[in-house]
Amino acid sequence: MTDATTGMKGGGYYDAHDEYQRDVAASGAGLVTACVDAVPLPGDDATFVIADYGASTGANSIASATTAARAVRARGATQPIAVLHNDLPTNDWNALFHNLAAATDSYLTLDGGAALPLVSAISFFEPAAPRGSVHLGLSSSAAHWLRHQPDVVVPEGFYFSEATGAARAALQHAADTDWRAFLAARAADLAPGGRLLVQMVGTESGPDGEHVTARRLLQAMAAVAHDMVDAGALDAGAVDRYVLAVYARTPAEARAPLDESPLREQFDVVECRTDPVANPYFTTWQHDHDAQAYARAYAAFVRGFTESSLRTNLFEPGALGASADERLDEFFTRLTARFAADPERDRFEDWTLTVVLSRRPAG
Ligand SMILES: C[S@@+](CC[C@H](N)C(=O)[O-])C[C@H]1O[C@@H](n2cnc3c(N)ncnc32)[C@H](O)[C@@H]1O
């Protein structure tokens, strides 16, 4: 089985094109402070531990951890703090340390002494911190990634929402199993009374049907891949077998395992809801009507988080007549042209799912 992703596009690319993820994280900043305020401080001779799961190359992770560290120091001016950035071993860790060294306003520069930076290079589906050590767990735009690349055939598209029958059931099952594993691992990591704030792409049920984050985008990506099949540049079978290994849960799906043993005894649910997050690229286009600039920014954002998945699971097995990387470049050139041709049709829509949990003392 292959991993769902080996990480975001490295070399500074992800951080340069992550305006959307930054807005999602910023939408949770108030919750970060509220979570810190709800956690008992461990005392001046012990360390308050902040962990961020799925930290990537760090720009947003450092910002969220700094918000949290500030809230801790507002309560205890000299409270020792450690910040643990978690991601996969294949993450571009050099970029994270570069960002940390370059940040002029970070948890390293706070009054009351620098917070200790730590990393945890292990899948977040496993315990990722010393047992019972984490006072505040954060995770933004990451816990929607499945653990493994699903082995399903989805001729209808590139996303779980297009899958039908057994393929849809398999994707739902994988998402449920993975979410339970993520939560069980956090139950191991968190200290009694600790809080966990997870923000991920979600699905909202409205009177007019289901709103699935990123659905229009994945429909556009599938259409471009089919154009490349028609042009003889991509294998049709590889396109049928590709899905992006991301699942946008509903609040009910996120909640279900927390109403069952053993997670019911381990966590109290503080929040579980979806909220729309505005699309910064589309908002800019509505003001300046510069379709080319919109398309370039939108495609770069998409490339930042999908490139590793597309290379491993679509272009390496499916590229025809040129290398996987050349076909990947062609794919994004075509996607950019499609976005520019009709900025409204394929716009990214986001209903962020927010889950806040409190770790019970026992269980
Ligand atoms: C879109 S980035 C989000 C980064 C950052 N939290 C932000 O808000 O900008 C998603 C991150 O989740 C990480 N990720 C995906 N699956 C993971 C896993 N099983 N364990 C740890 N990290 C994982 C990816 O490697 C990637 O760095």
JSON list of N, CA and C in Angstrom, two decimals, residues 116-158:
[
{"chain": "A", "resi": 116, "resn": "LEU", "atom": "N", "xyz": [10.64, 25.82, 23.54]},
{"chain": "A", "resi": 116, "resn": "LEU", "atom": "CA", "xyz": [11.55, 24.80, 22.99]},
{"chain": "A", "resi": 116, "resn": "LEU", "atom": "C", "xyz": [10.94, 24.18, 21.73]},
{"chain": "A", "resi": 117, "resn": "PRO", "atom": "N", "xyz": [11.63, 24.28, 20.56]},
{"chain": "A", "resi": 117, "resn": "PRO", "atom": "CA", "xyz": [11.08, 23.66, 19.34]},
{"chain": "A", "resi": 117, "resn": "PRO", "atom": "C", "xyz": [11.45, 22.18, 19.27]},
{"chain": "A", "resi": 118, "resn": "LEU", "atom": "N", "xyz": [10.48, 21.35, 18.95]},
{"chain": "A", "resi": 118, "resn": "LEU", "atom": "CA", "xyz": [10.70, 19.90, 18.82]},
{"chain": "A", "resi": 118, "resn": "LEU", "atom": "C", "xyz": [10.00, 19.43, 17.56]},
{"chain": "A", "resi": 119, "resn": "VAL", "atom": "N", "xyz": [10.46, 18.31, 16.98]},
{"chain": "A", "resi": 119, "resn": "VAL", "atom": "CA", "xyz": [9.69, 17.72, 15.88]},
{"chain": "A", "resi": 119, "resn": "VAL", "atom": "C", "xyz": [9.42, 16.25, 16.16]},
{"chain": "A", "resi": 120, "resn": "SER", "atom": "N", "xyz": [8.36, 15.78, 15.56]},
{"chain": "A", "resi": 120, "resn": "SER", "atom": "CA", "xyz": [7.93, 14.40, 15.69]},
{"chain": "A", "resi": 120, "resn": "SER", "atom": "C", "xyz": [7.65, 13.91, 14.27]},
{"chain": "A", "resi": 121, "resn": "ALA", "atom": "N", "xyz": [8.57, 13.09, 13.74]},
{"chain": "A", "resi": 121, "resn": "ALA", "atom": "CA", "xyz": [8.48, 12.66, 12.34]},
{"chain": "A", "resi": 121, "resn": "ALA", "atom": "C", "xyz": [7.88, 11.26, 12.27]},
{"chain": "A", "resi": 122, "resn": "ILE", "atom": "N", "xyz": [6.56, 11.22, 12.44]},
{"chain": "A", "resi": 122, "resn": "ILE", "atom": "CA", "xyz": [5.85, 9.94, 12.43]},
{"chain": "A", "resi": 122, "resn": "ILE", "atom": "C", "xyz": [4.42, 10.24, 11.99]},
{"chain": "A", "resi": 123, "resn": "SER", "atom": "N", "xyz": [3.76, 9.25, 11.42]},
{"chain": "A", "resi": 123, "resn": "SER", "atom": "CA", "xyz": [2.38, 9.46, 10.99]},
{"chain": "A", "resi": 123, "resn": "SER", "atom": "C", "xyz": [1.51, 9.83, 12.19]},
{"chain": "A", "resi": 124, "resn": "PHE", "atom": "N", "xyz": [0.58, 10.77, 11.96]},
{"chain": "A", "resi": 124, "resn": "PHE", "atom": "CA", "xyz": [-0.31, 11.14, 13.07]},
{"chain": "A", "resi": 124, "resn": "PHE", "atom": "C", "xyz": [-1.39, 10.09, 13.33]},
{"chain": "A", "resi": 125, "resn": "PHE", "atom": "N", "xyz": [-1.35, 8.99, 12.60]},
{"chain": "A", "resi": 125, "resn": "PHE", "atom": "CA", "xyz": [-2.24, 7.88, 12.94]},
{"chain": "A", "resi": 125, "resn": "PHE", "atom": "C", "xyz": [-1.63, 7.01, 14.03]},
{"chain": "A", "resi": 126, "resn": "GLU", "atom": "N", "xyz": [-0.42, 7.37, 14.48]},
{"chain": "A", "resi": 126, "resn": "GLU", "atom": "CA", "xyz": [0.23, 6.71, 15.61]},
{"chain": "A", "resi": 126, "resn": "GLU", "atom": "C", "xyz": [0.38, 7.75, 16.73]},
{"chain": "A", "resi": 127, "resn": "PRO", "atom": "N", "xyz": [0.54, 7.27, 18.00]},
{"chain": "A", "resi": 127, "resn": "PRO", "atom": "CA", "xyz": [0.93, 8.24, 19.02]},
{"chain": "A", "resi": 127, "resn": "PRO", "atom": "C", "xyz": [2.18, 8.98, 18.54]},
{"chain": "A", "resi": 128, "resn": "ALA", "atom": "N", "xyz": [2.19, 10.31, 18.73]},
{"chain": "A", "resi": 128, "resn": "ALA", "atom": "CA", "xyz": [3.26, 11.10, 18.11]},
{"chain": "A", "resi": 128, "resn": "ALA", "atom": "C", "xyz": [3.96, 11.99, 19.12]},
{"chain": "A", "resi": 129, "resn": "ALA", "atom": "N", "xyz": [3.69, 11.77, 20.40]},
{"chain": "A", "resi": 129, "resn": "ALA", "atom": "CA", "xyz": [4.33, 12.55, 21.47]},
{"chain": "A", "resi": 129, "resn": "ALA", "atom": "C", "xyz": [4.47, 11.62, 22.67]},
{"chain": "A", "resi": 130, "resn": "PRO", "atom": "N", "xyz": [5.36, 11.96, 23.62]},
{"chain": "A", "resi": 130, "resn": "PRO", "atom": "CA", "xyz": [5.42, 11.15, 24.84]},
{"chain": "A", "resi": 130, "resn": "PRO", "atom": "C", "xyz": [4.02, 11.06, 25.47]},
{"chain": "A", "resi": 131, "resn": "ARG", "atom": "N", "xyz": [3.69, 9.86, 25.94]},
{"chain": "A", "resi": 131, "resn": "ARG", "atom": "CA", "xyz": [2.33, 9.58, 26.42]},
{"chain": "A", "resi": 131, "resn": "ARG", "atom": "C", "xyz": [1.87, 10.60, 27.48]},
{"chain": "A", "resi": 132, "resn": "GLY", "atom": "N", "xyz": [0.68, 11.14, 27.30]},
{"chain": "A", "resi": 132, "resn": "GLY", "atom": "CA", "xyz": [0.09, 12.03, 28.30]},
{"chain": "A", "resi": 132, "resn": "GLY", "atom": "C", "xyz": [0.79, 13.37, 28.45]},
{"chain": "A", "resi": 133, "resn": "SER", "atom": "N", "xyz": [1.57, 13.79, 27.42]},
{"chain": "A", "resi": 133, "resn": "SER", "atom": "CA", "xyz": [2.41, 14.98, 27.61]},
{"chain": "A", "resi": 133, "resn": "SER", "atom": "C", "xyz": [1.82, 16.26, 27.00]},
{"chain": "A", "resi": 134, "resn": "VAL", "atom": "N", "xyz": [0.85, 16.14, 26.09]},
{"chain": "A", "resi": 134, "resn": "VAL", "atom": "CA", "xyz": [0.43, 17.31, 25.29]},
{"chain": "A", "resi": 134, "resn": "VAL", "atom": "C", "xyz": [-0.72, 18.05, 25.97]},
{"chain": "A", "resi": 135, "resn": "HIS", "atom": "N", "xyz": [-0.55, 19.35, 26.20]},
{"chain": "A", "resi": 135, "resn": "HIS", "atom": "CA", "xyz": [-1.61, 20.15, 26.81]},
{"chain": "A", "resi": 135, "resn": "HIS", "atom": "C", "xyz": [-2.53, 20.74, 25.76]},
{"chain": "A", "resi": 136, "resn": "LEU", "atom": "N", "xyz": [-1.97, 21.09, 24.61]},
{"chain": "A", "resi": 136, "resn": "LEU", "atom": "CA", "xyz": [-2.80, 21.62, 23.51]},
{"chain": "A", "resi": 136, "resn": "LEU", "atom": "C", "xyz": [-2.38, 20.93, 22.22]},
{"chain": "A", "resi": 137, "resn": "GLY", "atom": "N", "xyz": [-3.29, 20.20, 21.59]},
{"chain": "A", "resi": 137, "resn": "GLY", "atom": "CA", "xyz": [-3.05, 19.59, 20.29]},
{"chain": "A", "resi": 137, "resn": "GLY", "atom": "C", "xyz": [-3.77, 20.41, 19.23]},
{"chain": "A", "resi": 138, "resn": "LEU", "atom": "N", "xyz": [-3.07, 20.72, 18.14]},
{"chain": "A", "resi": 138, "resn": "LEU", "atom": "CA", "xyz": [-3.65, 21.47, 17.03]},
{"chain": "A", "resi": 138, "resn": "LEU", "atom": "C", "xyz": [-3.47, 20.65, 15.76]},
{"chain": "A", "resi": 139, "resn": "SER", "atom": "N", "xyz": [-4.37, 20.82, 14.81]},
{"chain": "A", "resi": 139, "resn": "SER", "atom": "CA", "xyz": [-4.16, 20.21, 13.50]},
{"chain": "A", "resi": 139, "resn": "SER", "atom": "C", "xyz": [-5.01, 20.98, 12.51]},
{"chain": "A", "resi": 140, "resn": "SER", "atom": "N", "xyz": [-4.39, 21.53, 11.47]},
{"chain": "A", "resi": 140, "resn": "SER", "atom": "CA", "xyz": [-5.11, 22.37, 10.52]},
{"chain": "A", "resi": 140, "resn": "SER", "atom": "C", "xyz": [-4.85, 21.89, 9.10]},
{"chain": "A", "resi": 141, "resn": "SER", "atom": "N", "xyz": [-5.91, 21.70, 8.34]},
{"chain": "A", "resi": 141, "resn": "SER", "atom": "CA", "xyz": [-5.81, 21.31, 6.92]},
{"chain": "A", "resi": 141, "resn": "SER", "atom": "C", "xyz": [-4.97, 20.06, 6.73]},
{"chain": "A", "resi": 142, "resn": "ALA", "atom": "N", "xyz": [-5.08, 19.08, 7.61]},
{"chain": "A", "resi": 142, "resn": "ALA", "atom": "CA", "xyz": [-4.24, 17.88, 7.51]},
{"chain": "A", "resi": 142, "resn": "ALA", "atom": "C", "xyz": [-4.99, 16.58, 7.79]},
{"chain": "A", "resi": 143, "resn": "ALA", "atom": "N", "xyz": [-5.90, 16.57, 8.77]},
{"chain": "A", "resi": 143, "resn": "ALA", "atom": "CA", "xyz": [-6.50, 15.30, 9.22]},
{"chain": "A", "resi": 143, "resn": "ALA", "atom": "C", "xyz": [-7.54, 14.74, 8.23]},
{"chain": "A", "resi": 144, "resn": "HIS", "atom": "N", "xyz": [-7.74, 15.45, 7.12]},
{"chain": "A", "resi": 144, "resn": "HIS", "atom": "CA", "xyz": [-8.62, 14.91, 6.06]},
{"chain": "A", "resi": 144, "resn": "HIS", "atom": "C", "xyz": [-7.85, 13.95, 5.14]},
{"chain": "A", "resi": 145, "resn": "TRP", "atom": "N", "xyz": [-6.52, 13.91, 5.26]},
{"chain": "A", "resi": 145, "resn": "TRP", "atom": "CA", "xyz": [-5.75, 12.96, 4.44]},
{"chain": "A", "resi": 145, "resn": "TRP", "atom": "C", "xyz": [-5.94, 11.55, 4.97]},
{"chain": "A", "resi": 146, "resn": "LEU", "atom": "N", "xyz": [-6.25, 10.62, 4.09]},
{"chain": "A", "resi": 146, "resn": "LEU", "atom": "CA", "xyz": [-6.33, 9.22, 4.49]},
{"chain": "A", "resi": 146, "resn": "LEU", "atom": "C", "xyz": [-4.92, 8.69, 4.74]},
{"chain": "A", "resi": 147, "resn": "ARG", "atom": "N", "xyz": [-4.86, 7.56, 5.45]},
{"chain": "A", "resi": 147, "resn": "ARG", "atom": "CA", "xyz": [-3.55, 6.98, 5.76]},
{"chain": "A", "resi": 147, "resn": "ARG", "atom": "C", "xyz": [-2.89, 6.39, 4.51]},
{"chain": "A", "resi": 148, "resn": "HIS", "atom": "N", "xyz": [-3.66, 5.69, 3.68]},
{"chain": "A", "resi": 148, "resn": "HIS", "atom": "CA", "xyz": [-3.13, 5.01, 2.50]},
{"chain": "A", "resi": 148, "resn": "HIS", "atom": "C", "xyz": [-3.87, 5.48, 1.25]},
{"chain": "A", "resi": 149, "resn": "GLN", "atom": "N", "xyz": [-3.18, 5.34, 0.12]},
{"chain": "A", "resi": 149, "resn": "GLN", "atom": "CA", "xyz": [-3.85, 5.58, -1.15]},
{"chain": "A", "resi": 149, "resn": "GLN", "atom": "C", "xyz": [-4.90, 4.49, -1.36]},
{"chain": "A", "resi": 150, "resn": "PRO", "atom": "N", "xyz": [-6.19, 4.83, -1.50]},
{"chain": "A", "resi": 150, "resn": "PRO", "atom": "CA", "xyz": [-7.22, 3.80, -1.61]},
{"chain": "A", "resi": 150, "resn": "PRO", "atom": "C", "xyz": [-7.09, 3.01, -2.91]},
{"chain": "A", "resi": 151, "resn": "ASP", "atom": "N", "xyz": [-7.37, 1.72, -2.81]},
{"chain": "A", "resi": 151, "resn": "ASP", "atom": "CA", "xyz": [-7.31, 0.85, -3.99]},
{"chain": "A", "resi": 151, "resn": "ASP", "atom": "C", "xyz": [-8.74, 0.68, -4.52]},
{"chain": "A", "resi": 152, "resn": "VAL", "atom": "N", "xyz": [-9.23, 1.69, -5.21]},
{"chain": "A", "resi": 152, "resn": "VAL", "atom": "CA", "xyz": [-10.61, 1.68, -5.73]},
{"chain": "A", "resi": 152, "resn": "VAL", "atom": "C", "xyz": [-10.60, 2.16, -7.17]},
{"chain": "A", "resi": 153, "resn": "VAL", "atom": "N", "xyz": [-11.64, 1.82, -7.90]},
{"chain": "A", "resi": 153, "resn": "VAL", "atom": "CA", "xyz": [-11.80, 2.33, -9.26]},
{"chain": "A", "resi": 153, "resn": "VAL", "atom": "C", "xyz": [-12.98, 3.30, -9.24]},
{"chain": "A", "resi": 154, "resn": "VAL", "atom": "N", "xyz": [-12.71, 4.55, -9.61]},
{"chain": "A", "resi": 154, "resn": "VAL", "atom": "CA", "xyz": [-13.76, 5.57, -9.60]},
{"chain": "A", "resi": 154, "resn": "VAL", "atom": "C", "xyz": [-13.77, 6.26, -10.96]},
{"chain": "A", "resi": 155, "resn": "PRO", "atom": "N", "xyz": [-14.42, 5.62, -11.95]},
{"chain": "A", "resi": 155, "resn": "PRO", "atom": "CA", "xyz": [-14.41, 6.22, -13.28]},
{"chain": "A", "resi": 155, "resn": "PRO", "atom": "C", "xyz": [-15.14, 7.56, -13.31]},
{"chain": "A", "resi": 156, "resn": "GLU", "atom": "N", "xyz": [-16.00, 7.79, -12.29]},
{"chain": "A", "resi": 156, "resn": "GLU", "atom": "CA", "xyz": [-16.83, 9.00, -12.28]},
{"chain": "A", "resi": 156, "resn": "GLU", "atom": "C", "xyz": [-16.03, 10.27, -11.94]},
{"chain": "A", "resi": 157, "resn": "GLY", "atom": "N", "xyz": [-14.84, 10.14, -11.34]},
{"chain": "A", "resi": 157, "resn": "GLY", "atom": "CA", "xyz": [-14.10, 11.35, -10.97]},
{"chain": "A", "resi": 157, "resn": "GLY", "atom": "C", "xyz": [-12.91, 11.06, -10.11]},
{"chain": "A", "resi": 158, "resn": "PHE", "atom": "N", "xyz": [-12.41, 12.11, -9.43]},
{"chain": "A", "resi": 158, "resn": "PHE", "atom": "CA", "xyz": [-11.16, 12.03, -8.66]},
{"chain": "A", "resi": 158, "resn": "PHE", "atom": "C", "xyz": [-11.39, 12.14, -7.15]}
]
